[in-house]
XYZ file of C-alpha atoms in Angstrom:
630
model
C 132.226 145.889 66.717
C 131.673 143.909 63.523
C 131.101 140.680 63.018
C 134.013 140.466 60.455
C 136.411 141.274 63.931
C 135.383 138.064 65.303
C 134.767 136.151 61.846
C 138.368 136.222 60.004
C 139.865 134.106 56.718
C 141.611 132.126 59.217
C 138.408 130.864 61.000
C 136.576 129.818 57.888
C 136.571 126.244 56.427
C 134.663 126.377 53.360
C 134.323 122.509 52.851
C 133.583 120.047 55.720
C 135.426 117.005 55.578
C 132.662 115.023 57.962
C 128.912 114.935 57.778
C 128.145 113.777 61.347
C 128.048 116.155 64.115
C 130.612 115.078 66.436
C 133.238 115.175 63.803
C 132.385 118.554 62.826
C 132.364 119.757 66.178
C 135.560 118.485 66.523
C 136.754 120.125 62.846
C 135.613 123.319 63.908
C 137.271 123.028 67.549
C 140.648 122.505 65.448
C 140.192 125.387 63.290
C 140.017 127.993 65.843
C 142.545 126.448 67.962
C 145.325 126.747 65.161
C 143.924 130.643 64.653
C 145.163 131.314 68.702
C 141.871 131.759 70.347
C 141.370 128.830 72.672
C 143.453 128.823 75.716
C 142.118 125.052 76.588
C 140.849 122.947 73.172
C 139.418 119.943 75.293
C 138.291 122.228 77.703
C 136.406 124.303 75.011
C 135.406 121.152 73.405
C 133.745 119.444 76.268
C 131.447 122.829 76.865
C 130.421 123.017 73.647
C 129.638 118.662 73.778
C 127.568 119.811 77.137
C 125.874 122.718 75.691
C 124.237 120.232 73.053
C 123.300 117.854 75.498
C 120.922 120.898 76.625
C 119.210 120.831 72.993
C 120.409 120.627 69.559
C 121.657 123.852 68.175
C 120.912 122.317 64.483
C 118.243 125.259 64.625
C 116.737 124.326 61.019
C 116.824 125.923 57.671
C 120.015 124.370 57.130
C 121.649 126.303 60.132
C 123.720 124.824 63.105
C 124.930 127.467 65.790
C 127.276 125.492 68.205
C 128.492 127.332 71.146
C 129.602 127.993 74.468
C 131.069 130.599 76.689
C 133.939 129.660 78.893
C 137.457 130.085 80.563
C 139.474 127.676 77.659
C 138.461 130.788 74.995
C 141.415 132.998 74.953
C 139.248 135.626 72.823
C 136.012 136.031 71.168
C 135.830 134.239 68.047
C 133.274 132.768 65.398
C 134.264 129.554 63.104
C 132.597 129.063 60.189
C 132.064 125.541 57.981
C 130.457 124.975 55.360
C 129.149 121.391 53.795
C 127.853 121.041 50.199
C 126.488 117.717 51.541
C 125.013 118.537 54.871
C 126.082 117.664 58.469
C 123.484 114.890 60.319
C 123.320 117.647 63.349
C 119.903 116.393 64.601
C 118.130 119.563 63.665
C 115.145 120.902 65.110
C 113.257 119.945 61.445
C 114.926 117.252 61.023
C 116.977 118.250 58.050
C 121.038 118.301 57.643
C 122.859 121.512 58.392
C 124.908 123.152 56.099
C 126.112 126.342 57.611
C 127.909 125.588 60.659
C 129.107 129.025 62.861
C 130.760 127.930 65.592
C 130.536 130.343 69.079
C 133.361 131.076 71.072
C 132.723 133.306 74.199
C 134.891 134.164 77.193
C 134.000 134.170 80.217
C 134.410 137.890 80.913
C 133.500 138.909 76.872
C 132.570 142.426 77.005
C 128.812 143.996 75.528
C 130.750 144.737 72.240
C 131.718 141.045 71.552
C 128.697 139.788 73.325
C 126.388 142.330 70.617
C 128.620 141.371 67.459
C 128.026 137.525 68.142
C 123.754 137.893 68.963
C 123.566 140.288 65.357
C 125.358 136.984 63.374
C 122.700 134.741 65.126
C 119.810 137.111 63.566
C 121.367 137.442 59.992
C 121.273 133.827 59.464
C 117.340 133.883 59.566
C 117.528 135.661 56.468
C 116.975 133.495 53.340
C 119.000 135.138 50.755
C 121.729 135.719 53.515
C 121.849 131.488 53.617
C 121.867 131.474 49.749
C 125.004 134.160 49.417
C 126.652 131.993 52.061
C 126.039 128.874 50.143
C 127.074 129.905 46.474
C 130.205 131.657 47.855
C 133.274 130.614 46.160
C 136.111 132.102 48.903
C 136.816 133.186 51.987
C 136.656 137.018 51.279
C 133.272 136.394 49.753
C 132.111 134.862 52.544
C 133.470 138.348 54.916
C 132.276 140.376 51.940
C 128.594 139.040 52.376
C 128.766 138.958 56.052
C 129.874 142.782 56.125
C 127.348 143.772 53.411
C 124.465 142.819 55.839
C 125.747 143.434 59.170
C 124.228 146.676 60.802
C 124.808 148.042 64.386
C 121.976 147.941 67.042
C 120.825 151.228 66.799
C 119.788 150.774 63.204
C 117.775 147.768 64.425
C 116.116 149.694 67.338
C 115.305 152.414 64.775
C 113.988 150.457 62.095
C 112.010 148.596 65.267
C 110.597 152.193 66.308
C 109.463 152.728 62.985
C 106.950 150.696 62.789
C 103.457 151.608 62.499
C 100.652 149.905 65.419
C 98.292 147.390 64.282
C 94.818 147.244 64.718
C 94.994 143.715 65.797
C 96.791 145.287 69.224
C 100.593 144.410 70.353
C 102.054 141.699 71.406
C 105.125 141.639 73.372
C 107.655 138.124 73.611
C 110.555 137.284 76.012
C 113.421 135.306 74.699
C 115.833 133.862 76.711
C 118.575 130.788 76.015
C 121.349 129.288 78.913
C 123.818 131.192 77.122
C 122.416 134.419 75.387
C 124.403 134.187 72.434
C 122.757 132.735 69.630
C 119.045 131.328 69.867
C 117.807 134.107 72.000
C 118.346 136.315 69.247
C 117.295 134.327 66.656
C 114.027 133.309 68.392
C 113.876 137.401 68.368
C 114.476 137.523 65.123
C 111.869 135.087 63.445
C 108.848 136.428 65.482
C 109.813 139.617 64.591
C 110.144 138.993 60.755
C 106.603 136.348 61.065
C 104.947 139.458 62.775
C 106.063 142.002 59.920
C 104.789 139.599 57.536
C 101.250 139.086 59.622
C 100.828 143.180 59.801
C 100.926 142.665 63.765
C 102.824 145.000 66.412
C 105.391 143.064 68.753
C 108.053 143.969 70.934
C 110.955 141.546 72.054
C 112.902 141.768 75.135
C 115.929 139.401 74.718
C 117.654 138.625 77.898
C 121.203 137.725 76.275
C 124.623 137.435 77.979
C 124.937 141.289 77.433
C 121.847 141.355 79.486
C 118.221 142.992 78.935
C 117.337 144.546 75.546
C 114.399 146.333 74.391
C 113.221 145.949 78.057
C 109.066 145.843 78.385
C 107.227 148.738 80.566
C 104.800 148.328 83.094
C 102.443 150.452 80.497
C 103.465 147.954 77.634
C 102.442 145.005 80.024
C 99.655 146.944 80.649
C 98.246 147.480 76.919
C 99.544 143.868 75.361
C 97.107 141.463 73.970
C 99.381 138.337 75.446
C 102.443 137.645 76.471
C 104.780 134.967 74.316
C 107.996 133.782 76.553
C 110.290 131.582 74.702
C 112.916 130.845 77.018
C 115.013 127.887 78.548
C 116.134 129.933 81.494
C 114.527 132.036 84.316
C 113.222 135.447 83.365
C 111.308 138.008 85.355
C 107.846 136.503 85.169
C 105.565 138.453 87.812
C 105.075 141.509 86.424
C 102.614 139.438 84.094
C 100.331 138.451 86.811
C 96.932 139.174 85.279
C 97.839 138.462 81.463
C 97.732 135.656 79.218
C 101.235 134.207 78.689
C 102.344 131.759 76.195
C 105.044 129.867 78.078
C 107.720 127.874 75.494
C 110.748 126.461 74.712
C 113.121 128.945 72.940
C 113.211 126.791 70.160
C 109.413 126.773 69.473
C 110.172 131.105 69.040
C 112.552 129.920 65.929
C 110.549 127.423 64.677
C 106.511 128.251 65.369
C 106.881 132.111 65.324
C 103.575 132.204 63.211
C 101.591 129.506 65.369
C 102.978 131.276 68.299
C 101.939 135.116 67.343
C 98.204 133.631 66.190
C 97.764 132.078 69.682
C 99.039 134.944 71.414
C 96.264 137.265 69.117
C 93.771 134.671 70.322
C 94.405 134.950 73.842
C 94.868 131.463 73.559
C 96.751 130.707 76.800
C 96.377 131.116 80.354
C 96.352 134.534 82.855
C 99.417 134.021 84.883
C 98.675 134.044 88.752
C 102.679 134.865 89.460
C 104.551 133.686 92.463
C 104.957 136.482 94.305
C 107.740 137.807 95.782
C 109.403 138.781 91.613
C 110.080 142.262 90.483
C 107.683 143.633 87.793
C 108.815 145.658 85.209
C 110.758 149.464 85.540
C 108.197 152.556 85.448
C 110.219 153.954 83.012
C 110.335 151.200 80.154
C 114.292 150.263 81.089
C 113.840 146.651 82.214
C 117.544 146.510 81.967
C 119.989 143.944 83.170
C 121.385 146.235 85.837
C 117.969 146.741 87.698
C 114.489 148.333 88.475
C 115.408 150.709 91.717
C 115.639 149.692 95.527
C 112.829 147.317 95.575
C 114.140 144.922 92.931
C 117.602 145.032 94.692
C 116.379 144.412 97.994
C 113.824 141.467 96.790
C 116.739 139.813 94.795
C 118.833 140.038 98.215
C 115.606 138.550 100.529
C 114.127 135.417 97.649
C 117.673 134.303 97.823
C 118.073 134.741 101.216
C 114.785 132.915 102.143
C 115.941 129.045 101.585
C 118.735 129.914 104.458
C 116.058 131.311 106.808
C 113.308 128.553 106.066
C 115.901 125.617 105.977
C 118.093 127.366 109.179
C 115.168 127.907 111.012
C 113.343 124.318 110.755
C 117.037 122.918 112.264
C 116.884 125.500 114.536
C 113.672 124.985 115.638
C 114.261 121.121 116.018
C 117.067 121.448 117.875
C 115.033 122.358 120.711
C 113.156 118.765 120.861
C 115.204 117.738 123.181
C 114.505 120.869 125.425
C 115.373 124.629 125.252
C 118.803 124.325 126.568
C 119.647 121.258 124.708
C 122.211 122.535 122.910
C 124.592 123.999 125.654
C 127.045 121.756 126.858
C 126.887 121.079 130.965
C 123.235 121.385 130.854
C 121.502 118.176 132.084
C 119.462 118.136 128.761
C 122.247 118.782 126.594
C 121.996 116.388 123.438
C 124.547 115.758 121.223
C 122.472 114.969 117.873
C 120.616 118.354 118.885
C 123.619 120.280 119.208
C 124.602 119.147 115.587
C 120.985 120.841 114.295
C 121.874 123.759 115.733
C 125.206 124.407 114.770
C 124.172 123.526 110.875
C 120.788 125.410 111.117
C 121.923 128.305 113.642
C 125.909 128.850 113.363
C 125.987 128.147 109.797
C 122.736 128.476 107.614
C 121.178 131.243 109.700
C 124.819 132.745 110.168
C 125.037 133.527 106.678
C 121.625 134.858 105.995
C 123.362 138.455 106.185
C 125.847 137.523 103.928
C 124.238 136.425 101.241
C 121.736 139.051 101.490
C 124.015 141.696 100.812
C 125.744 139.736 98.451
C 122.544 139.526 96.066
C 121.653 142.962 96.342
C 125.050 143.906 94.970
C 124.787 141.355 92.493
C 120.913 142.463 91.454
C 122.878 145.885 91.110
C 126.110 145.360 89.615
C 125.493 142.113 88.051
C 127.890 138.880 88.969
C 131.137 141.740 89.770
C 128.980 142.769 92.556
C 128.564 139.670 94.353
C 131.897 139.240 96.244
C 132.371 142.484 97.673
C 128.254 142.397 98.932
C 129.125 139.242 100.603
C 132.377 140.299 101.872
C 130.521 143.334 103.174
C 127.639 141.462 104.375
C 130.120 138.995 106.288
C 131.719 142.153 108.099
C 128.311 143.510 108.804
C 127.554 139.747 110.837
C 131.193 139.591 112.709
C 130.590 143.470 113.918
C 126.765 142.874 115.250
C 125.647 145.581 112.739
C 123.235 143.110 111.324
C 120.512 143.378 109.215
C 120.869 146.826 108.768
C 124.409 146.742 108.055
C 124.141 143.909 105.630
C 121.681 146.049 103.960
C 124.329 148.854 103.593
C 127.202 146.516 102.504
C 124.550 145.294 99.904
C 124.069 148.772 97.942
C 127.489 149.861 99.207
C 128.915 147.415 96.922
C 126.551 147.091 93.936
C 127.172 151.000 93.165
C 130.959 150.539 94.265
C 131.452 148.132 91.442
C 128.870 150.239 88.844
C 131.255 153.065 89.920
C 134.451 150.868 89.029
C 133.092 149.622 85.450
C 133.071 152.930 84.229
C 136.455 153.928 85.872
C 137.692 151.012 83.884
C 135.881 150.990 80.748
C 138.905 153.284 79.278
C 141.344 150.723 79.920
C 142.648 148.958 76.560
C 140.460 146.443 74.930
C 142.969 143.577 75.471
C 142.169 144.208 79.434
C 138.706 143.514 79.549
C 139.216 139.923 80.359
C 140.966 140.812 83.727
C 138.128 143.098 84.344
C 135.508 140.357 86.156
C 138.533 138.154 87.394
C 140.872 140.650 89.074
C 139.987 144.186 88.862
C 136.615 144.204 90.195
C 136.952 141.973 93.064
C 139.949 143.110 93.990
C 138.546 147.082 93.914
C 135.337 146.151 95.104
C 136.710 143.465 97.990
C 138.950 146.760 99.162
C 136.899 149.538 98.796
C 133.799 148.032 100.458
C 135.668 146.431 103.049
C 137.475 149.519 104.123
C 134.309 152.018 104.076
C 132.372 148.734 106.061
C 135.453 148.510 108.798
C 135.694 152.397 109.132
C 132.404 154.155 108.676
C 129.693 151.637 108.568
C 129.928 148.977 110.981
C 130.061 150.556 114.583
C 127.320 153.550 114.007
C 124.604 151.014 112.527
C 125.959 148.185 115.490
C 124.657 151.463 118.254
C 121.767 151.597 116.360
C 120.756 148.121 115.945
C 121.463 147.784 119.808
C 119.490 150.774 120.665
C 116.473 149.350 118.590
C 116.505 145.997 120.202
C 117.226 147.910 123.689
C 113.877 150.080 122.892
C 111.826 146.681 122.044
C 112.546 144.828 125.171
C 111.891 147.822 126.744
C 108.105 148.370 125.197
C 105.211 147.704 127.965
C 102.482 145.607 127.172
C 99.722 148.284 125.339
C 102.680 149.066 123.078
C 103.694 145.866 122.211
C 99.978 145.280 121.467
C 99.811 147.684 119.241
C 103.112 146.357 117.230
C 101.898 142.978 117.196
C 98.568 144.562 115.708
C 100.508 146.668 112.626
C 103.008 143.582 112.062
C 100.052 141.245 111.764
C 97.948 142.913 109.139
C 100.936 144.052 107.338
C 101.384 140.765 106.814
C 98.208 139.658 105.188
C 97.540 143.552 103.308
C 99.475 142.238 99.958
C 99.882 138.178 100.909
C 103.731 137.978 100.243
C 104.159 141.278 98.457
C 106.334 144.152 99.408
C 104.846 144.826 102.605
C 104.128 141.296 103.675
C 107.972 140.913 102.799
C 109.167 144.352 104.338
C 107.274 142.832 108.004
C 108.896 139.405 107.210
C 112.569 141.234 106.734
C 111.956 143.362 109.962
C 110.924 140.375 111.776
C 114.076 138.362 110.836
C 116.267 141.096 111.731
C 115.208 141.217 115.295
C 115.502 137.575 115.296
C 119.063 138.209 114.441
C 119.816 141.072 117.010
C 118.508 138.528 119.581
C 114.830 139.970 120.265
C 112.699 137.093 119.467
C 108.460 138.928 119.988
C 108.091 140.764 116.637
C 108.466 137.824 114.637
C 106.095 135.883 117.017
C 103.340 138.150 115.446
C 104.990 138.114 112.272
C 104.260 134.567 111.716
C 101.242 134.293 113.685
C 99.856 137.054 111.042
C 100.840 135.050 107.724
C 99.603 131.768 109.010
C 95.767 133.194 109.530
C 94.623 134.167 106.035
C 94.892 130.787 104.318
C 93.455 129.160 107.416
C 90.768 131.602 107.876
C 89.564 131.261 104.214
C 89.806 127.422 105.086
C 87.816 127.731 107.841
C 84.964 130.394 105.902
C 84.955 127.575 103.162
C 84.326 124.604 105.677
C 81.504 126.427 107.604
C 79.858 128.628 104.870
C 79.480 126.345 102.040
C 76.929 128.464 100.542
C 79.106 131.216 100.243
C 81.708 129.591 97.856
C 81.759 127.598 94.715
C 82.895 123.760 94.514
C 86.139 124.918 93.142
C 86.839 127.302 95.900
C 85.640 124.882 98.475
C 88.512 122.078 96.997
C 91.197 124.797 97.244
C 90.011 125.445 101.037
C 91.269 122.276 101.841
C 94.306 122.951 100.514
C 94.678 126.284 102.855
C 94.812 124.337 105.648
C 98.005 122.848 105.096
C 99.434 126.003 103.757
C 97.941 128.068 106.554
C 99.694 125.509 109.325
C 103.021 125.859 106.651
C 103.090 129.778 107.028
C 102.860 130.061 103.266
C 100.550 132.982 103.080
C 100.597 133.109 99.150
C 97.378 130.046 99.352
C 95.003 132.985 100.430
C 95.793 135.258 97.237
C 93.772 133.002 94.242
C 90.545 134.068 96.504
C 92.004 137.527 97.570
C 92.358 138.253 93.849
C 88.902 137.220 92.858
C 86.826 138.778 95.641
C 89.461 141.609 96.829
C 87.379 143.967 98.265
C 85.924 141.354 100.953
C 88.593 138.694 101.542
C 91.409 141.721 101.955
C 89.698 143.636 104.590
C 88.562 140.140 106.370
C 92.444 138.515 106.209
C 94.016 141.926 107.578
C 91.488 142.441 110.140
C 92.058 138.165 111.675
C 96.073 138.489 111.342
C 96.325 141.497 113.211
C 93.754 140.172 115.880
C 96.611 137.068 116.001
C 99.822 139.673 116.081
C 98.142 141.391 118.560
C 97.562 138.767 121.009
C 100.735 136.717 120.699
C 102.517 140.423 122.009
C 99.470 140.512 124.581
C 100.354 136.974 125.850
C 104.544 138.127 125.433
C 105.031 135.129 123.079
C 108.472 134.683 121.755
C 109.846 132.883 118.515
C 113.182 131.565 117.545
C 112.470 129.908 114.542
C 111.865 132.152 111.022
C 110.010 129.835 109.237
C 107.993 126.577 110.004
C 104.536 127.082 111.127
C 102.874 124.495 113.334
C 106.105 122.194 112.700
C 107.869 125.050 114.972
C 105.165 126.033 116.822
C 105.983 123.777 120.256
C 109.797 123.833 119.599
C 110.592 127.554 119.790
C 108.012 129.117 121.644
C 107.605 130.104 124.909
C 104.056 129.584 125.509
C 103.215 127.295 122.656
C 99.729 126.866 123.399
C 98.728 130.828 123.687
C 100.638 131.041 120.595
C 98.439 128.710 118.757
C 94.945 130.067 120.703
C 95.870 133.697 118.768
C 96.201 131.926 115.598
C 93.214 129.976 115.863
C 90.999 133.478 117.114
C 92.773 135.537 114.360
C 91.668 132.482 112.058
C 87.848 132.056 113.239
C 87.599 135.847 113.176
C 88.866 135.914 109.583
C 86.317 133.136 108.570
C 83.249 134.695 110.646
C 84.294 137.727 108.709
C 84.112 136.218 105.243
C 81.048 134.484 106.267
C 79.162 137.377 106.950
C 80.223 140.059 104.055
C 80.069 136.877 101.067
C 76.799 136.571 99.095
C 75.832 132.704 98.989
C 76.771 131.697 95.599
C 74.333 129.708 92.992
C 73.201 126.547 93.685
C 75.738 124.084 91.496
C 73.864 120.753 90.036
């Protein structure tokens, strides 16, 4: 689509009557709503008013972008003013605006509007595109200009592929803005033009409302000097663990694209340790929007199913203050208050867990169509006691349902794409998911799930043992990675099917790396710096907190011991707490669950404290004693 489609005669106001920004905005608002695109004019008003209360979008260079993307647009549209004076618009340089393109989005506005609306955002960083604009005399001038420069995204990925490598090795950037429609691709734009002019290689992935372009690969990671990430919303940030990253503003990528480039060929910026837990960039170089294979989908569904768990689980877990049957009614130790806990932590927050699961795996997949139909399908999955494995189903089920359904649709007329997000998909992707769910899905995975937790309760002790052994160093082999979280995710679906031992080594074998290397830095001084010694004490709280992640600063530096040591103590701990039959009902908590949920809360702790001291004796013994520090 061109620009021109969006940007008509009857959208242009050549002379500005105000020079202060509210006015304008307000000038603007008026001239698209008497050209029929705004369903709501206050409504579109008042987003626009909010999305400046984010930051300016007086970008400099004489350029204001105003914006938003909401219901009140009836259809994609641009607005264009223009003021010979210049408009107070508190610009990022502190100088008046005189082009003012105004951004109207829908809701559900399709790649084609979504593309033709990021290209007018780069075209304006173009100096003698700002001068045509400026000395134009009419309306068709202005479209004549506008068309003149206005190529297709192909061209731009060619012209992009053309270039030749520097010696001064590649940088890659990340741009990212709350909407994706106007300064992610300018901040695109001006570090690619600064880096032309430097003779230095970049890439830019812009994560826009059309979703990932120009995605990164793992090898392009791999081979960059640094890392530049101009963005004012989240972006995929773990697949740079291990490089230096240049973390800013979106702005700073329009404004400082030649101080940013010049740090970034300095290395002037810290490695980034990650989170954990994020999905690193596709094998094949297609970051794209719509995903990075099962993994990615699956994480997406557990990170946002984890505040649920942790959150459920604490309530849970201090319901049973008050005793282990304090929540029935009739029992002598039943307690109102504790009741309460666990209906808002057990019935509710834990009784969605499934839900919303499946509902961000389909959304991970499908993008926000998917999400209704996963949770739908996740909800059935709960109600039939197919559980984890069935949410897991509905999950995909739904995201490819939905992919499937976009391109059964995408031949419909162009005037239907708004009903696409708001009626078509849901309703398709409600049905469809539902129906296969109800009639294929549900009862076969319920047998299985049932046989599974059958075949647990029915393991004698050497084999539970042995379990409680694999479970346990699983957990502490990657320290919150894809096996730590694939142990995690087993663990919480027996929880869920009602068999509460796996996740009693489960727990037991995330708490003992942190406190083990707390323990090694405590009692073998000599072996560790000052610095390390200061974190140790730190690794005791996250240790008792069952945040295994505190180990992996130490695991990274000194892999080859602290791995071996940390796998070795947490599957000494899952083994015993099956040994000793321990139970847990609680996900998440550490020690604040420990004498809540357990049933023999004192073994329990004994097999974390002997996974711990054998972790730490461990350490003790393979570390060389480090230089004496003055």
């Amino acid at each position: 689509m061109k620009i021109t489609e969006l940007l008509t005669k009857h959208t242009i106001k050549l002379n500005l009557e105000s020079s202060q920004k509210e006015n304008v905005i307000e000038e603007l608002v008026s001239v698209l709503d008497q050209a029929g695109k705004l369903n709501d004019k206050e409504g579109y008003k008042e987003a626009v008013i909010n999305r400046e209360k984010q930051s300016s979008t007086g970008i400099g260079e004489g350029i204001a972008i105003p914006h938003a993307k909401t219901a009140s647009v009836k259809e994609p549209a641009i607005a264009f003013g223009r003021s010979k004076g210049g408009v107070d618009y508190e610009s990022l340089d502190g100088q008046p605006s005189h082009l003012v393109f105004m951004i109207a989005a829908t809701d559900g506005a399709n790649n084609t509007h979504l593309e033709a609306l990021s290209r007018l955002s780069t075209l304006l960083m173009r100096e003698e595109i700002r001068k045509q604009l400026l000395e134009a005399s009419s309306e068709d001038e202005i479209i004549d200009i506008i068309n003149q420069h206005d190529k297709d995204d192909e061209e731009e990925e060619q012209a992009e592929e053309a270039s030749a490598p520097s010696a001064k090795g590649k940088i890659l950037a990340v741009t990212a803005c709350p909407t994706g429609i106007a300064h992610t691709f300018m901040a695109a734009d001006a570090l690619k033009e600064k880096a032309k002019e430097l003779g230095v290689d970049i890439k830019v992935e812009t994560n826009g409302s059309s979703g990932i372009k120009n995605g990164l690969t793992a090898q392009e990671i791999e081979d960059a000097v640094a890392i530049i990430v101009a963005a004012d919303k989240q972006v995929e940030m773990d697949r740079f663990q291990g490089k230096h990253v240049i973390e800013v503003p979106v702005t700073a990528g329009i404004r400082r694209p030649k101080e940013l480039i010049e740090q970034a060929l300095k290395q002037d910026a810290p490695i980034y340790q990650g989170k954990g837990g994020g999905a690193s960039a596709s094998e094949d170089g297609a970051a794209k929007g719509k995903g990075g294979g099962f993994y990615k989908h699956l994480m997406s569904g557990v990170s946002n199913m984890l505040p649920f768990v942790v959150g459920g689980g604490i309530l849970v877990a201090l319901s049973f203050f008050w005793g282990i049957n304090a929540t029935k009614p009739g029992d002598p130790t039943y307690n109102e208050f504790a009741a309460v806990l666990s209906n808002i932590g057990g019935t509710n927050a834990l009784g969605l867990i499934v839900a919303v699961l499946a509902g961000f795996i389909a959304m991970s997949i499908a993008d926000r169509p998917g999400f209704a139909p996963g949770m739908v399908g996740g909800f059935m999955a709960t109600h039939a006691g197919a559980g984890f494995l069935g949410g897991l189903i509905a999950g995909f089920l739904a995201g490819y349902i939905v992919v499937l359904l976009k391109k059964v649709f995408s031949g419909l007329p162009q005037v239907l794409d708004g009903l696409k997000p708001v009626l078509l998909y849901p309703l398709f992707g409600i049905f469809l998911t539902g129906v296969i769910m109800h009639y294929v899905v549900n009862t076969p995975v319920k047998f299985i799930m049932d046989g599974m937790t059958h075949w647990l309760e029915g393991l004698g002790t050497g084999n539970l043992v042995v379990m409680g052994i694999v479970l346990g160093g699983m957990m502490a082999i990657d320290m919150g990675g894809p096996i730590n979280k694939a142990a995690f995710t087993f663990g919480i679906a027996m929880i869920e099917a009602g068999n509460f031992g796996p996740h009693a080594a489960i727990m037991a074998g995330g708490m003992v790396p942190p406190l083990g290397i707390a323990l090694a830095t405590t009692f073998f001084k000599n072996k560790f710096s000052k610095r390390d010694r200061e974190a140790g004490i730190t690794n005791y709280v996250m240790g008792l907190s069952f945040i295994t992640e505190g180990a992996i600063p130490f695991a990274a530096a000194d892999p080859a011991r602290v791995i071996p040591a940390c796998m070795i103590g947490s599957a000494v701990a899952g083994g015993l707490s099956q040994f000793f039959h321990i139970t847990l009902q609680a996900p998440h908590g550490g020690i604040f669950v420990l004498f809540f949920t357990t049933n023999h809360a004192l073994l329990y702790l004994l097999s974390i404290l002997i996974g711990a001291v054998v972790t730490a004796l461990i350490l003790g013994i393979l570390k060389k004693p480090v230089p004496t520090e003055k």
